[in-house]
Amino acid sequence: MVDMPKGTGKIRQGWPENVQIISLEQMDLIGIDPKTRELYWDGQKLKIASKLAWPERMLAAIATASSFIIALMAILNFVYK
């Protein structure tokens, strides 16, 4: 793991206590791959995870199943009408 540079020591109201503002000198450590649009910090790819919690997954499954059933009913109504 890469040693992260120290922040400026300043914190923003509403941010967690251990999160500090980075200085302008440290802004050159962030980069982007224009082809893949992936972010990098000091040459290391940043891992950005977005996972749904179980209630969100359950609602997504219900919405998917409902959409499938409605589509199936519409097809059957069209065929047998």
PDB file of C-alpha atoms in Angstrom:
ATOM      1  CA  MET A   1       0.000   0.000   0.000  1.00  0.00           C
ATOM      2  CA  VAL A   2       1.233   3.457  -0.882  1.00  0.00           C
ATOM      3  CA  ASP A   3       1.888   5.903   1.943  1.00  0.00           C
ATOM      4  CA  MET A   4      -0.644   8.662   1.536  1.00  0.00           C
ATOM      5  CA  PRO A   5       0.613  12.214   1.903  1.00  0.00           C
ATOM      6  CA  LYS A   6      -0.434  14.190   4.925  1.00  0.00           C
ATOM      7  CA  GLY A   7      -3.342  16.546   4.506  1.00  0.00           C
ATOM      8  CA  THR A   8      -3.268  20.229   5.255  1.00  0.00           C
ATOM      9  CA  GLY A   9      -4.505  19.610   8.774  1.00  0.00           C
ATOM     10  CA  LYS A  10      -7.701  21.474   7.992  1.00  0.00           C
ATOM     11  CA  ILE A  11     -11.030  19.698   8.251  1.00  0.00           C
ATOM     12  CA  ARG A  12     -14.440  20.638   6.919  1.00  0.00           C
ATOM     13  CA  GLN A  13     -17.526  20.873   9.029  1.00  0.00           C
ATOM     14  CA  GLY A  14     -19.617  17.740   8.593  1.00  0.00           C
ATOM     15  CA  TRP A  15     -16.684  15.588   7.441  1.00  0.00           C
ATOM     16  CA  PRO A  16     -15.390  12.721   9.602  1.00  0.00           C
ATOM     17  CA  GLU A  17     -12.673  13.850  12.015  1.00  0.00           C
ATOM     18  CA  ASN A  18      -9.900  11.851  10.305  1.00  0.00           C
ATOM     19  CA  VAL A  19     -10.597  13.301   6.808  1.00  0.00           C
ATOM     20  CA  GLN A  20      -8.453  16.307   5.942  1.00  0.00           C
ATOM     21  CA  ILE A  21      -8.400  18.672   2.997  1.00  0.00           C
ATOM     22  CA  ILE A  22      -5.530  18.022   0.594  1.00  0.00           C
ATOM     23  CA  SER A  23      -3.293  20.886  -0.453  1.00  0.00           C
ATOM     24  CA  LEU A  24      -2.939  22.270  -3.965  1.00  0.00           C
ATOM     25  CA  GLU A  25       0.552  20.746  -4.148  1.00  0.00           C
ATOM     26  CA  GLN A  26      -1.018  17.289  -3.725  1.00  0.00           C
ATOM     27  CA  MET A  27      -3.532  17.776  -6.541  1.00  0.00           C
ATOM     28  CA  ASP A  28      -0.965  16.556  -9.077  1.00  0.00           C
ATOM     29  CA  LEU A  29      -1.163  13.105  -7.456  1.00  0.00           C
ATOM     30  CA  ILE A  30      -4.649  12.477  -8.845  1.00  0.00           C
ATOM     31  CA  GLY A  31      -4.993  11.287 -12.409  1.00  0.00           C
ATOM     32  CA  ILE A  32      -7.495   9.795 -14.839  1.00  0.00           C
ATOM     33  CA  ASP A  33      -7.201   7.310 -17.677  1.00  0.00           C
ATOM     34  CA  PRO A  34      -9.126   9.044 -20.488  1.00  0.00           C
ATOM     35  CA  LYS A  35      -9.963   5.766 -22.238  1.00  0.00           C
ATOM     36  CA  THR A  36     -11.383   3.889 -19.238  1.00  0.00           C
ATOM     37  CA  ARG A  37     -12.269   6.952 -17.124  1.00  0.00           C
ATOM     38  CA  GLU A  38     -10.698   5.287 -14.078  1.00  0.00           C
ATOM     39  CA  LEU A  39      -9.209   7.422 -11.303  1.00  0.00           C
ATOM     40  CA  TYR A  40      -5.658   7.049 -10.005  1.00  0.00           C
ATOM     41  CA  TRP A  41      -3.960   8.419  -6.882  1.00  0.00           C
ATOM     42  CA  ASP A  42      -0.174   8.578  -7.023  1.00  0.00           C
ATOM     43  CA  GLY A  43      -0.161   5.951  -9.792  1.00  0.00           C
ATOM     44  CA  GLN A  44      -2.433   3.541  -7.904  1.00  0.00           C
ATOM     45  CA  LYS A  45      -5.890   2.777  -9.282  1.00  0.00           C
ATOM     46  CA  LEU A  46      -8.645   3.901  -6.924  1.00  0.00           C
ATOM     47  CA  LYS A  47     -11.154   1.233  -6.042  1.00  0.00           C
ATOM     48  CA  ILE A  48     -14.642   2.666  -6.111  1.00  0.00           C
ATOM     49  CA  ALA A  49     -17.241   0.221  -4.879  1.00  0.00           C
ATOM     50  CA  SER A  50     -20.950   0.699  -5.012  1.00  0.00           C
ATOM     51  CA  LYS A  51     -22.794  -2.199  -3.484  1.00  0.00           C
ATOM     52  CA  LEU A  52     -26.456  -2.318  -2.636  1.00  0.00           C
ATOM     53  CA  ALA A  53     -27.599  -3.210   0.863  1.00  0.00           C
ATOM     54  CA  TRP A  54     -29.961  -6.167   1.250  1.00  0.00           C
ATOM     55  CA  PRO A  55     -33.166  -4.054   1.320  1.00  0.00           C
ATOM     56  CA  GLU A  56     -32.123  -2.350  -1.911  1.00  0.00           C
ATOM     57  CA  ARG A  57     -31.314  -5.695  -3.515  1.00  0.00           C
ATOM     58  CA  MET A  58     -34.692  -7.062  -2.394  1.00  0.00           C
ATOM     59  CA  LEU A  59     -36.534  -4.082  -3.877  1.00  0.00           C
ATOM     60  CA  ALA A  60     -34.568  -4.428  -7.117  1.00  0.00           C
ATOM     61  CA  ALA A  61     -35.468  -8.128  -7.317  1.00  0.00           C
ATOM     62  CA  ILE A  62     -39.150  -7.372  -6.699  1.00  0.00           C
ATOM     63  CA  ALA A  63     -39.125  -4.612  -9.337  1.00  0.00           C
ATOM     64  CA  THR A  64     -37.428  -6.913 -11.849  1.00  0.00           C
ATOM     65  CA  ALA A  65     -39.856  -9.766 -11.194  1.00  0.00           C
ATOM     66  CA  SER A  66     -42.846  -7.402 -11.410  1.00  0.00           C
ATOM     67  CA  SER A  67     -41.623  -5.972 -14.710  1.00  0.00           C
ATOM     68  CA  PHE A  68     -41.148  -9.465 -16.109  1.00  0.00           C
ATOM     69  CA  ILE A  69     -44.639 -10.555 -15.019  1.00  0.00           C
ATOM     70  CA  ILE A  70     -46.258  -7.412 -16.471  1.00  0.00           C
ATOM     71  CA  ALA A  71     -44.418  -7.917 -19.770  1.00  0.00           C
ATOM     72  CA  LEU A  72     -45.455 -11.565 -19.869  1.00  0.00           C
ATOM     73  CA  MET A  73     -49.086 -10.639 -19.181  1.00  0.00           C
ATOM     74  CA  ALA A  74     -48.997  -8.017 -21.955  1.00  0.00           C
ATOM     75  CA  ILE A  75     -47.612 -10.569 -24.428  1.00  0.00           C
ATOM     76  CA  LEU A  76     -50.204 -13.168 -23.441  1.00  0.00           C
ATOM     77  CA  ASN A  77     -52.974 -10.585 -23.695  1.00  0.00           C
ATOM     78  CA  PHE A  78     -51.770  -9.640 -27.183  1.00  0.00           C
ATOM     79  CA  VAL A  79     -51.492 -13.271 -28.350  1.00  0.00           C
ATOM     80  CA  TYR A  80     -54.798 -14.574 -26.960  1.00  0.00           C
ATOM     81  CA  LYS A  81     -56.999 -11.546 -27.603  1.00  0.00           C
TER      82      LYS A  81
END
